[in-house]
Each structure stands twice: as structure tokens, then as C-alpha cells.
Amino acid sequence: MSHAYAFYGKGGIGKSTTASNVAVAMAKLGGKVLLIGCDPKHDSTFTITGHMIETVIDTLEKKNYHAEEIEPDDIIKTGYMGVAAVEAGGPPAGVGCGGYVVGETMKMLSRMGVYESYDVIIFDVLGDVVCGGFATPLQWAEYAVIVTANDFDSLFAANRICVAVKAKSAKYPIRLAGIIGNRIAPNQNGNGENGHELIDLFANEVGTGLVGLVPADDTIRRSRIEGKTLFEIEGVNTKPYENIANVLLCDPSVVIPTPMADRRVFQVIGNR
Amino acid sequence: MSHAYAFYGKGGIGKSTTASNVAVAMAKLGGKVLLIGCDPKHDSTFTITGHMIETVIDTLEKKNYHAEEIEPDDIIKTGYMGVAAVEAGGPPAGVGCGGYVVGETMKMLSRMGVYESYDVIIFDVLGDVVCGGFATPLQWAEYAVIVTANDFDSLFAANRICVAVKAKSAKYPIRLAGIIGNRIAPNQNGNGENGHELIDLFANEVGTGLVGLVPADDTIRRSRIEGKTLFEIEGVNTKPYENIANVLLCDPSVVIPTPMADRRVFQVIGNR
Ligand SMILES: Nc1ncnc2c1ncn2[C@@H]1O[C@H](COP(=O)(O)OP(=O)(O)O)[C@@H](O)[C@H]1O
Ligand SMILES: Nc1ncnc2c1ncn2[C@@H]1O[C@H](COP(=O)(O)OP(=O)(O)O)[C@@H](O)[C@H]1O
Ligand code: SF4
Ligand SMILES: [Mg+2]
Ligand SMILES: [Mg+2]
């Protein structure tokens, strides 16, 4: 029984860090996992493969844009714990149309039968979903997962993503599995808050719940510098990612989210 | 003598937070400042105006897309310390073409003579520069400023932005004024590091320097929840933003950056 998850969330919130660590956690539970980077920056999978692999757009270019000549082995590379990796890639910053590349990559992978070849597919999608192309992973995933932090800007972005998920749910099987709270830091103001009170408010407001929580941990920042997931580093706590993997693999409850109007985001998350 | 700055950097790194605070700092120094949000999420200026203003795309829609009927007063709103604000806006997440909206807004503001009406223009541009539209602010700004943190992913993104700045510098007067290090946290590993050693390495490698440093400060996170810049909050330290304002206003040294190949980013920033 194969499952497909699409990770969305504000840019820089930790989607790639979280998705790659969850991918390894799922592989350790026995699944054949494919991690698909849907970002022109192609930085979703380097901690799996140890370097930045050739992207789909690089491969297309090499084959003079004869997409039919592309074999899975050209674009799918296997790394740590047997996790497989693909990077859609895209044009350099400020050039071309990155949304088109991601949209076409989604279709190409489908035509190649890739989605049927794995127990778990994880789409790691860039932060700014500025056009239809970057919403196409929602047409191929079963579960949407939104990564956020306990702050206004990432929750405001999460709300906009809920609008996209809701829209796609009308025509596709995609549903929202829930929120991952990242960079959680309890007791910031010495008031004893649990560090995710705004995330809880948000989740409740849009009709969903928490899939998991990952603490703010400098080990995680340093793991990206070292180009590894936490699982490859001695003596670090991988439990937050293992917990998320477990929740996501065991038939998580899903909803069609009920996003808020912008003004309501201010009332719920902000102080007015 | 008017100056225009374009703030770029990884999504979620703190561009909007930094740009809005720097805008107020510049206004306090006597400048007539215009802050322009170049992000479909239109969340660049709410801490200036106290709410999310009608965007250019909203206004266009109201006028049945008769762009020539738009007056500056329709789209420019004035807020705290007299800072003026515009939001390009864009389509909802996953729909339409956000790059086109930003590109067209840049041209419209030029046709309306807006760029000549202010001492300071600050473009606050979204993180994922996935197409030409989001690079258009570089055609109207004099100085590019890249916001980053002391981590791999934001520096990798900064490098890609350097590629875009370098490309635009061939045809336009845009030059890189430098890097703003944000969320700086010294001594994370108890090794006494200053918290920006990777940023310094990066800046050196691409031929630029630091415009300023802003510490990781929960007051900043909370200011976004309250919908205010730090200047509107009692008893908080606004010096980091004032320092940046001073550097940027006083003829900062500029360069055409020398971006690295991806592999070199790993060697310089990562551990290989
Ligand atoms: N739980 C965490 N604790 C500390 N730092 C984190 C955590 N999650 C992510 N980061 C930091 O955030 C940076 C950006 O993460 P990344 O996965 O690239 O975000 P995204 O894919 O959403 O743009 C990482 O380089 C790392 O420094
Ligand atoms: N110096 C800082 N210290 C602590 N938190 C910060 C700092 N700068 C930004 N933030 C946090 O980062 C979040 C995202 O900032 P934002 O300005 O929206 O980023 P961007 O415009 O680059 O996407 C803010 O809501 C705030 O919580
Ligand atoms: S917003 Fe999307 S569709 Fe429009 S040009 Fe940019 S990447 Fe392409
Ligand atoms: Mg990412
Ligand atoms: Mg922003």
C-alpha cells in the first residue's frame, strides 16, 4: 500500500530539513522511500545522497529535451538508508519559469511509472507557491503536511497554503494530514508557554491537528552544514522525526482545511 | 538624492521584518521612505500601516484592469513615522502567475512617477526568485541587499541570488551593497564563535561585506505577532536596524558579486 506526502510551508521554515529526516525515519521502518525535490534550488536531497544530484532539467538539457529518452536511473539516485532521490531543479534565480519545470517533472515521473515503484513518496515543495506549477504536487499526493513555526509569518503562509489545499481537494484526493511545528522553543518569555500555543490556535482554527513537533536544535542547523540527516550523526536525538514518520505512516486523520480570511489570521494569531 | 534598495534572501529569513524596521529607521533619520512589498503574500508592510493594505492587483481588479485609472493614492498608504507603503500582491497560493504581477507592478510604479517621489525606496522581495518577474526589482534598485542567517541553506540561497544580481548588473545599475546577517546567535556550541563565521566566509568568497547584523531576539518574533516594528514598542533595542539604516544611507561600497559554483558552496560553507 503506497502513500504520498507533500510537504509545504513558509520558505525557510525547515521543509527540506524535516522532509529528508522523515524520509530516513520511514526507510528505517522498512519502507522503500522516494524523496522528490520540487524547488529550482534543488537542495531537498543532498543530505540523502551526499551531494547535489543532477536535476531533471539538467538531464533534459543533456538529452536535447527529448523527455521520452529519460530513464528512471538517469534522474533517481539512491542514498543513505536506501532512500531514493529526485530533484526537479529549475532555471537559475530570476530567469525562466520555475513553476513550469516543477509541473512538468510531476507529469514526467507519473508517465515513467515512478509513483507506483515506491512504498512512500515525499514531495518537498518550495516555500513561495506563486503559481499553479508549484501546486502540482498536490495533484499527485494523498496527504498534505504543512511545516510551520510558532510565529506570525509562518502561520500566515500556512493559511495561504490551506487555501491551495482546499482548492485542490475539490478535484483531487489530496487532504490535509496536519501541521508539523518546527523550531519549537518552550518558555521563550519565561512564562512557561509550551512554545507551540500559536500553532495549536491555528490548527484548531483551520480544522486540523499537529502531526508532530521538532524542537529548535542547533544540531539540526549543523547537520545541514555537514550535509547529513540526524540519523547519520552519532549521539543525536532523532525521535521527533521518528514520531512524525510513525504518525504519517499509520493512516493519519485527514481534513479539507477551513482557511481563514487574512483579517481573521490577525485576530487569531496576532493581537487584534 | 534618492536611493533605492532591493532586499532579497532565502524565504523566511527575515526580509520583511528587517526591511520594515530599516524603513522606519531611515524615516527617523529624516527621509521620505516608500516600502514596496513584492510578494503575492502581501505581508511586507502591515507593521507600518497596522493592517494589510489593498494590493495593486486588488486595485486593478476593482478598476476592471484599467491600469491607467490608478492613482498613487489608490495604492500608496502612509503609516508609522510617515513611512509610505505599497503591496504588489498577487494571486492566491498555487494559482495564476505571481511573477507577472510583481513585474507589472514595478513598471506601473515607474510610469506613475512614484520612484522619483521619495528619498528612499525599499523593495522587499519574496524568497524564491523562481522567474524573471521576481527579479524585476533589480531593474529599478540601485543597491541589492541580501539577508541571510549563519546556516547552510540561507547561504546557498544567497549564492543563487548573487547569480541573479550579477546577471542584472550587466544591463542595469544594480550593485550588491552587502549582506545582512539576521538571527545571529553567538556561542551556540559553547566554542565562543561570534555567530556569523559562515556569513563572513560567504561574504568574502563572493567579494562583498556585511552591511549589518541583527541578533536572534524573541522580541522581534513577538513584534510581528503584535503587527509592529520594534520602534513602536517600549524599551526594546532598535540599534541593529538603525545601524543598518546608517550604513545603507551613507554611500555604501558596492560590488558586482562573484557567486560560487554549487560544489564550491559545499566546500566553503559545508564541511567538504
Ligand atoms: N528544528 C530546527 N532547529 C534549528 N534549526 C533548524 C530546524 N529546522 C530547520 N532549521 C534551520 O533552518 C534552515 C533552513 O531549513 P530548510 O530545510 O532549508 O528550509 P525550507 O526547505 O523550508 O526552505 C536550516 O539550514 C537550519 O539551519
Ligand atoms: N532577528 C530575528 N530574531 C528572531 N526572530 C526573527 C528575526 N528576524 C525574523 N524573525 C522571525 O522570522 C519570521 C519570518 O520573518 P519574515 O520577515 O516574514 O521573513 P521573510 O520576509 O524573509 O519571509 C518572523 O515572523 C519572526 O518570527
Ligand atoms: S510565477 Fe510561476 S508561472 Fe509565473 S513566471 Fe514565475 S514561475 Fe512561471
Ligand atoms: Mg527547501
Ligand atoms: Mg517577506
XYZ file of C-alpha atoms and ligand atoms in Angstrom:
608
model
C 0.000 0.000 0.000
C 1.875 3.094 -1.133
C 1.482 6.575 0.366
C 2.420 10.008 -0.966
C 3.006 13.112 1.146
C 3.509 16.716 0.030
C 5.446 18.963 2.434
C 4.556 22.638 2.140
C 5.197 25.636 4.387
C 6.734 29.098 4.547
C 10.106 29.429 2.821
C 12.997 28.661 5.140
C 10.791 27.108 7.805
C 12.579 23.752 7.590
C 10.649 21.726 4.990
C 13.734 20.207 3.351
C 15.385 19.525 6.692
C 12.206 17.928 8.036
C 11.249 16.009 4.876
C 14.701 14.469 4.448
C 14.864 13.376 8.084
C 11.329 11.961 7.946
C 12.268 10.122 4.731
C 15.125 8.349 6.517
C 12.914 7.587 9.527
C 10.377 5.987 7.190
C 13.104 3.985 5.426
C 14.279 2.686 8.814
C 10.737 1.413 9.368
C 11.151 -0.691 6.245
C 9.613 1.442 3.533
C 11.045 1.958 0.044
C 11.093 5.761 0.058
C 11.450 8.309 -2.757
C 12.152 11.944 -1.826
C 11.295 14.385 -4.628
C 12.676 17.918 -4.515
C 10.230 20.387 -6.074
C 12.344 23.540 -5.878
C 14.510 25.216 -8.520
C 17.179 25.438 -5.797
C 17.412 21.591 -5.897
C 18.502 21.471 -2.234
C 15.987 18.889 -0.977
C 18.062 15.719 -1.194
C 21.762 16.488 -0.683
C 21.710 15.159 2.879
C 20.480 11.823 1.473
C 22.916 11.488 -1.412
C 25.894 13.446 -0.039
C 25.988 15.900 -2.923
C 23.590 17.778 -5.172
C 22.416 15.298 -7.784
C 21.789 16.091 -11.445
C 18.300 17.542 -11.728
C 15.535 16.537 -14.109
C 16.009 19.795 -16.005
C 19.794 19.176 -16.220
C 19.080 15.694 -17.604
C 16.536 17.037 -20.092
C 19.046 19.563 -21.328
C 21.637 16.797 -21.827
C 19.134 14.842 -23.913
C 18.196 17.875 -26.021
C 14.795 17.989 -24.364
C 13.805 14.513 -25.605
C 11.865 13.660 -22.452
C 10.977 10.224 -23.796
C 14.689 9.304 -23.711
C 14.939 9.755 -19.941
C 15.253 6.576 -17.877
C 14.461 6.459 -14.132
C 18.147 5.708 -13.486
C 19.108 8.988 -15.127
C 17.263 11.032 -12.530
C 16.699 8.806 -9.485
C 19.736 8.359 -7.240
C 19.841 6.236 -4.099
C 21.463 7.382 -0.872
C 21.521 6.898 2.877
C 19.396 4.018 4.182
C 18.364 3.270 0.597
C 16.289 6.439 0.330
C 15.904 7.354 -3.352
C 16.123 10.954 -4.514
C 14.970 13.101 -7.438
C 15.434 16.846 -7.924
C 13.161 18.644 -10.379
C 15.558 21.574 -10.463
C 14.793 24.649 -12.489
C 16.298 27.767 -14.015
C 18.774 29.993 -12.160
C 17.245 32.587 -9.820
C 15.393 35.343 -11.659
C 15.243 33.576 -15.000
C 12.808 31.384 -16.923
C 9.741 29.813 -15.273
C 10.439 27.558 -12.294
C 6.777 26.620 -11.886
C 6.671 25.078 -15.355
C 9.673 22.856 -14.614
C 8.130 21.509 -11.413
C 4.765 20.944 -13.091
C 6.338 19.066 -15.999
C 8.522 16.992 -13.687
C 5.456 15.811 -11.777
C 3.868 14.602 -15.007
C 7.062 13.007 -16.289
C 7.509 10.975 -13.103
C 3.933 9.771 -13.452
C 4.424 8.744 -17.091
C 7.565 6.828 -16.082
C 5.558 4.861 -13.500
C 7.782 6.174 -10.722
C 4.945 6.853 -8.301
C 3.965 3.159 -8.334
C 7.515 1.947 -7.657
C 7.822 3.105 -4.068
C 6.067 2.492 -0.748
C 6.434 6.136 0.182
C 6.702 9.253 -1.968
C 7.593 12.558 -0.311
C 7.302 15.781 -2.300
C 9.365 18.588 -0.734
C 7.946 21.785 -2.235
C 9.464 25.265 -2.144
C 8.025 27.909 0.150
C 6.540 30.520 -2.180
C 3.745 28.762 -4.058
C 3.419 31.615 -6.534
C 1.696 29.809 -9.402
C -0.035 26.627 -10.495
C 3.200 24.800 -11.236
C 4.220 24.685 -7.592
C 0.770 23.400 -6.600
C 1.002 20.404 -8.960
C 2.473 18.104 -6.270
C -0.970 18.398 -4.625
C -2.364 16.593 -7.674
C -0.124 13.580 -7.016
C -0.034 13.379 -3.216
C -2.547 11.843 -0.869
C -1.538 13.823 2.218
C -0.519 17.470 2.532
C 1.664 18.300 5.512
C 2.342 21.928 6.409
C 5.519 22.836 8.287
C 5.335 25.963 10.428
C 6.923 27.665 13.423
C 5.325 29.441 16.375
C 5.299 32.842 14.709
C 3.007 35.122 12.735
C 4.671 34.954 9.341
C 4.882 31.176 9.028
C 1.274 30.753 10.202
C 0.103 33.427 7.765
C 1.868 31.470 4.998
C 0.385 28.196 6.282
C -3.078 29.720 5.996
C -2.475 30.595 2.337
C -1.318 27.034 1.716
C -4.543 25.785 3.296
C -6.399 27.769 0.626
C -4.433 25.916 -2.075
C -5.031 22.514 -0.453
C -8.730 23.218 -0.100
C -8.961 24.260 -3.758
C -7.169 21.116 -4.977
C -9.263 18.860 -2.737
C -12.270 19.627 -4.917
C -10.745 17.801 -7.901
C -8.052 15.575 -6.383
C -7.776 13.114 -3.486
C -5.372 15.413 -1.571
C -6.295 16.065 2.055
C -4.525 17.861 4.903
C -2.929 15.406 7.324
C -1.839 18.165 9.671
C 0.799 20.600 10.851
C 4.398 19.967 11.824
C 5.574 22.531 14.379
C 9.286 23.183 13.788
C 11.915 25.134 15.715
C 9.855 24.756 18.887
C 11.359 26.647 21.813
C 9.332 26.406 25.046
C 9.332 29.094 27.702
C 10.794 31.868 25.485
C 9.382 34.624 27.649
C 9.818 32.838 30.932
C 6.024 32.443 31.073
C 6.140 28.670 30.853
C 4.420 28.564 27.438
C 4.898 25.282 25.613
C 6.321 27.005 22.521
C 3.510 25.982 20.156
C 0.472 27.806 21.520
C 0.008 29.835 18.317
C 0.407 26.716 16.166
C -2.305 24.991 18.236
C -4.607 28.003 17.821
C -4.006 27.967 14.083
C -4.510 24.222 13.690
C -7.741 24.409 15.610
C -8.994 27.315 13.545
C -8.415 25.565 10.193
C -9.823 22.267 11.436
C -6.662 20.195 11.677
C -4.158 18.993 14.258
C -0.470 18.508 14.906
C 1.361 15.694 13.148
C 4.417 16.366 15.294
C 6.802 18.834 16.890
C 10.525 19.315 16.263
C 12.493 21.407 18.765
C 14.761 24.305 17.861
C 18.063 22.465 17.984
C 21.402 23.757 16.809
C 22.352 20.176 15.993
C 19.782 20.377 13.204
C 21.315 23.569 11.795
C 24.744 21.937 11.940
C 23.502 18.755 10.274
C 22.669 20.806 7.159
C 26.178 22.289 7.188
C 27.581 18.767 7.410
C 25.252 17.644 4.635
C 23.707 14.818 6.663
C 20.397 13.889 8.237
C 20.428 13.486 12.010
C 20.369 9.705 11.577
C 23.918 9.783 10.225
C 25.262 11.695 13.215
C 26.344 9.968 16.431
C 24.540 10.640 19.672
C 21.762 12.944 18.482
C 18.045 12.756 19.170
C 16.169 11.571 16.091
C 12.942 10.876 17.989
C 10.990 13.917 16.744
C 11.393 12.746 13.152
C 10.685 9.112 14.021
C 7.481 10.163 15.747
C 6.370 12.113 12.690
C 7.175 9.158 10.429
C 5.050 6.903 12.619
C 2.085 9.263 12.644
C 2.208 9.778 8.885
C 2.566 6.073 8.053
C -0.282 4.936 10.274
C -3.324 6.243 8.439
C -3.321 9.812 9.777
C -6.696 11.521 10.119
C -7.287 13.984 7.309
C -9.442 17.025 6.611
C -10.263 19.544 3.946
C -8.938 22.621 5.753
C -11.073 25.698 6.516
C -8.638 28.576 5.904
C -9.208 31.980 7.491
C -9.619 35.358 5.846
C -6.439 37.424 6.236
C -8.126 39.679 8.792
C -9.040 36.658 10.902
C -5.411 35.488 10.884
C -4.579 38.739 12.678
C -7.340 38.180 15.208
C -6.392 34.583 15.903
C -2.585 34.729 15.695
C -1.883 38.414 16.152
C -3.034 40.567 18.999
C -6.012 42.282 17.378
C 19.411 62.464 -3.882
C 17.141 59.452 -3.821
C 18.246 55.888 -3.172
C 16.611 52.555 -3.905
C 17.352 49.267 -2.169
C 16.166 45.752 -3.026
C 16.063 43.263 -0.144
C 16.473 39.654 -1.222
C 17.282 36.449 0.672
C 16.069 32.933 1.460
C 12.355 32.658 2.186
C 11.562 33.153 5.848
C 14.981 34.532 6.681
C 13.548 37.841 7.915
C 13.489 40.137 4.863
C 10.100 41.691 5.623
C 10.907 42.042 9.307
C 14.277 43.617 8.518
C 13.126 45.817 5.618
C 10.193 47.286 7.555
C 12.359 48.080 10.584
C 15.081 49.593 8.408
C 12.405 51.661 6.637
C 11.332 53.203 9.944
C 14.952 53.774 10.985
C 15.543 55.636 7.714
C 12.365 57.697 8.212
C 13.577 58.663 11.691
C 16.730 59.991 10.018
C 14.525 62.334 8.028
C 13.996 60.503 4.772
C 10.691 60.227 2.900
C 10.557 56.432 2.618
C 8.459 54.126 0.447
C 8.378 50.409 1.299
C 7.235 48.233 -1.624
C 6.120 44.657 -0.975
C 6.991 42.413 -3.918
C 5.370 39.189 -2.717
C 1.981 37.677 -3.574
C 1.574 37.144 0.186
C 1.441 40.988 0.589
C 2.879 40.775 4.125
C 5.697 43.311 3.746
C 4.033 46.424 5.140
C 1.414 45.500 7.773
C 3.716 46.538 10.623
C 3.908 50.002 9.048
C 0.206 50.514 8.342
C -1.317 48.357 11.109
C -3.259 46.168 8.701
C -2.819 44.542 5.306
C -3.469 47.253 2.741
C -5.267 46.792 -0.564
C -2.748 45.483 -3.072
C -2.039 46.754 -6.565
C -3.685 43.656 -8.015
C -6.761 44.196 -5.787
C -6.965 47.795 -7.026
C -6.560 46.741 -10.662
C -9.370 44.259 -10.266
C -11.615 46.980 -8.821
C -10.898 49.184 -11.856
C -11.557 46.366 -14.327
C -7.871 46.208 -15.151
C -7.744 49.792 -16.446
C -4.264 50.432 -15.111
C -4.281 53.994 -16.416
C -7.111 54.815 -13.984
C -4.981 54.026 -10.922
C -3.832 56.995 -8.857
C -0.908 56.848 -6.418
C -3.370 57.414 -3.553
C -5.234 54.252 -4.516
C -2.246 52.063 -3.800
C 0.155 54.045 -1.590
C -0.818 54.205 2.094
C 1.111 56.056 4.784
C 1.813 54.599 8.201
C 4.112 54.766 11.192
C 6.671 57.586 11.135
C 5.250 58.655 7.774
C 6.633 55.596 6.003
C 4.625 55.005 2.807
C 3.623 51.502 1.743
C 2.648 49.640 -1.418
C 1.882 45.947 -1.835
C 2.087 44.432 -5.312
C 0.074 41.431 -4.126
C -0.672 38.575 -6.445
C -2.887 35.550 -6.964
C -3.728 33.112 -4.156
C -1.168 30.369 -3.499
C -0.941 27.833 -6.305
C -2.830 29.873 -8.860
C -2.054 32.292 -11.686
C 1.408 33.803 -12.174
C 2.774 35.784 -9.243
C 5.914 36.779 -11.119
C 3.907 38.606 -13.749
C 2.060 40.671 -11.123
C 5.298 41.795 -9.485
C 6.909 42.606 -12.842
C 3.919 44.665 -13.962
C 3.700 46.478 -10.625
C 7.333 47.579 -10.939
C 6.605 49.111 -14.347
C 3.349 50.713 -13.236
C 5.035 52.457 -10.304
C 7.656 53.783 -12.691
C 5.036 55.095 -15.141
C 3.264 56.842 -12.245
C 6.493 58.632 -11.312
C 6.433 57.042 -7.877
C 10.147 56.233 -7.804
C 11.000 59.932 -8.131
C 8.674 60.995 -5.302
C 10.633 59.515 -2.400
C 14.090 59.904 -0.855
C 14.266 56.199 -0.203
C 12.637 53.250 -1.969
C 12.878 49.806 -0.408
C 11.773 46.768 -2.406
C 11.043 43.782 -0.133
C 11.131 40.772 -2.457
C 9.893 37.254 -1.731
C 12.384 34.472 -1.063
C 12.001 32.116 -4.018
C 13.093 34.097 -7.068
C 11.722 31.463 -9.438
C 11.355 33.546 -12.590
C 12.116 36.846 -14.261
C 9.181 38.651 -12.688
C 10.646 38.437 -9.198
C 13.994 39.731 -10.456
C 12.430 42.904 -11.892
C 13.024 44.934 -8.694
C 16.724 44.586 -9.563
C 15.988 46.689 -12.655
C 14.745 49.564 -10.513
C 17.023 49.455 -7.474
C 20.492 50.862 -7.078
C 21.568 48.594 -4.213
C 20.846 44.905 -3.644
C 20.964 43.763 -0.027
C 20.882 40.056 0.784
C 19.537 38.900 4.146
C 20.910 35.614 5.441
C 21.468 33.613 8.610
C 24.522 31.654 9.773
C 23.396 28.402 8.174
C 23.896 26.361 5.031
C 20.502 26.769 3.434
C 20.248 30.551 3.639
C 23.806 30.978 2.351
C 23.141 28.554 -0.509
C 20.104 30.687 -1.401
C 22.166 33.874 -1.056
C 24.637 32.474 -3.549
C 21.870 31.908 -6.097
C 20.692 35.469 -5.563
C 24.235 36.677 -6.242
C 23.970 34.975 -9.639
C 20.814 36.985 -10.370
C 22.383 40.259 -9.181
C 25.478 39.645 -11.268
C 23.365 38.918 -14.351
C 21.292 42.090 -13.924
C 24.388 44.212 -13.289
C 25.381 43.728 -16.918
C 22.385 45.747 -18.149
C 21.276 47.759 -15.105
C 22.934 49.969 -12.470
C 22.164 47.437 -9.676
C 25.116 46.509 -7.489
C 25.452 44.439 -4.321
C 25.772 46.632 -1.229
C 26.308 43.648 1.047
C 24.890 41.064 3.404
C 22.699 41.498 6.448
C 23.292 38.712 8.953
C 19.996 38.002 10.740
C 19.073 35.816 13.721
C 22.664 35.977 14.926
C 23.250 33.807 18.000
C 26.851 33.820 19.268
C 28.414 30.912 21.122
C 25.804 28.296 20.055
C 28.204 25.429 20.652
C 29.934 26.946 23.628
C 33.003 27.410 21.412
C 32.875 31.179 21.631
C 32.133 31.607 17.908
C 30.723 35.030 17.057
C 27.622 33.540 15.390
C 28.385 34.836 11.886
C 31.550 32.989 10.906
C 29.869 31.246 7.946
C 28.323 34.516 6.785
C 31.764 36.140 6.852
C 33.227 33.256 4.850
C 30.442 33.583 2.313
C 30.698 37.360 2.006
C 34.421 37.099 1.493
C 34.042 34.428 -1.142
C 31.564 36.432 -3.250
C 33.527 39.638 -2.877
C 31.258 41.599 -0.569
C 30.943 42.513 3.103
C 28.465 42.835 5.944
C 26.015 45.729 5.947
C 24.938 44.785 9.469
C 23.982 42.137 11.990
C 20.658 41.594 13.769
C 20.623 39.251 16.752
C 18.197 36.364 17.227
C 15.745 38.083 19.528
C 12.354 36.797 20.574
C 11.202 40.406 20.829
C 11.488 40.509 17.036
C 9.322 37.404 16.637
C 6.773 38.922 19.004
C 6.802 42.277 17.210
C 5.465 40.514 14.095
C 2.673 38.929 16.165
C 1.819 42.387 17.511
C 1.954 43.811 13.985
C 4.512 46.492 14.848
C 8.107 47.390 14.092
C 10.440 47.478 17.094
C 10.321 51.273 17.033
C 6.706 51.220 18.184
C 7.449 49.019 21.180
C 8.664 50.426 24.507
C 12.053 49.544 25.857
C 13.434 47.429 23.018
C 16.775 47.652 21.259
C 16.370 49.156 17.786
C 20.098 49.798 17.318
C 20.770 46.928 14.879
C 18.249 48.371 12.440
C 19.453 51.942 12.974
C 22.996 50.846 12.237
C 21.917 49.187 9.002
C 19.965 52.303 8.004
C 23.046 54.423 8.570
C 25.315 52.156 6.544
C 22.875 51.958 3.649
C 22.178 55.694 3.533
C 25.830 56.741 3.589
C 27.046 55.688 0.167
C 27.772 52.016 0.905
C 30.562 50.381 -1.072
C 29.215 48.168 -3.837
C 30.382 45.277 -5.974
C 29.308 43.003 -8.761
C 29.299 39.739 -6.785
C 31.358 36.702 -7.784
C 28.991 33.819 -6.985
C 30.320 30.296 -6.388
C 29.514 27.084 -8.206
C 27.201 24.892 -6.088
C 30.061 22.482 -5.351
C 32.166 25.348 -4.013
C 29.339 26.416 -1.674
C 29.699 22.984 -0.040
C 33.464 23.412 0.277
C 33.248 26.918 1.707
C 30.134 26.679 3.897
C 29.763 22.934 4.362
C 32.372 20.581 5.659
C 33.585 19.103 2.396
N 14.338 22.301 14.205
C 15.308 23.120 13.792
N 16.153 23.657 14.688
C 17.130 24.518 14.308
N 17.346 24.898 13.031
C 16.532 24.408 12.091
C 15.482 23.494 12.405
N 14.845 23.181 11.235
C 15.457 23.865 10.255
N 16.473 24.607 10.750
C 17.340 25.565 10.063
O 16.580 26.132 9.004
C 17.405 26.190 7.842
C 16.507 26.144 6.612
O 15.884 24.907 6.536
P 15.359 24.315 5.157
O 15.071 22.881 5.405
O 16.282 24.667 4.028
O 14.000 25.126 4.979
P 12.987 25.106 3.731
O 13.198 23.829 2.964
O 11.647 25.206 4.367
O 13.322 26.327 2.925
C 18.388 25.047 8.019
O 19.601 25.297 7.361
C 18.608 25.016 9.508
O 19.644 25.937 9.838
N 16.298 38.681 14.271
C 15.269 37.872 14.488
N 15.146 37.237 15.668
C 14.122 36.388 15.901
N 13.164 36.095 15.015
C 13.236 36.702 13.809
C 14.263 37.615 13.476
N 14.045 38.044 12.203
C 12.927 37.417 11.767
N 12.443 36.600 12.721
C 11.315 35.685 12.638
O 11.225 35.229 11.293
C 9.857 35.251 10.885
C 9.806 35.434 9.387
O 10.264 36.690 9.057
P 9.845 37.416 7.693
O 10.264 38.842 7.837
O 8.404 37.121 7.354
O 10.774 36.653 6.650
P 10.789 36.812 5.057
O 10.188 38.145 4.701
O 12.242 36.693 4.698
O 9.994 35.653 4.523
C 9.226 36.352 11.743
O 7.856 36.115 11.966
C 9.980 36.240 13.047
O 9.358 35.262 13.864
S 5.106 32.922 -11.153
Fe 5.287 30.748 -11.746
S 4.226 30.620 -13.730
Fe 4.685 32.770 -13.378
S 6.640 33.049 -14.474
Fe 7.046 32.722 -12.260
S 7.481 30.525 -12.086
Fe 6.450 30.852 -14.081
Mg 13.621 23.549 0.982
Mg 8.632 38.585 3.430
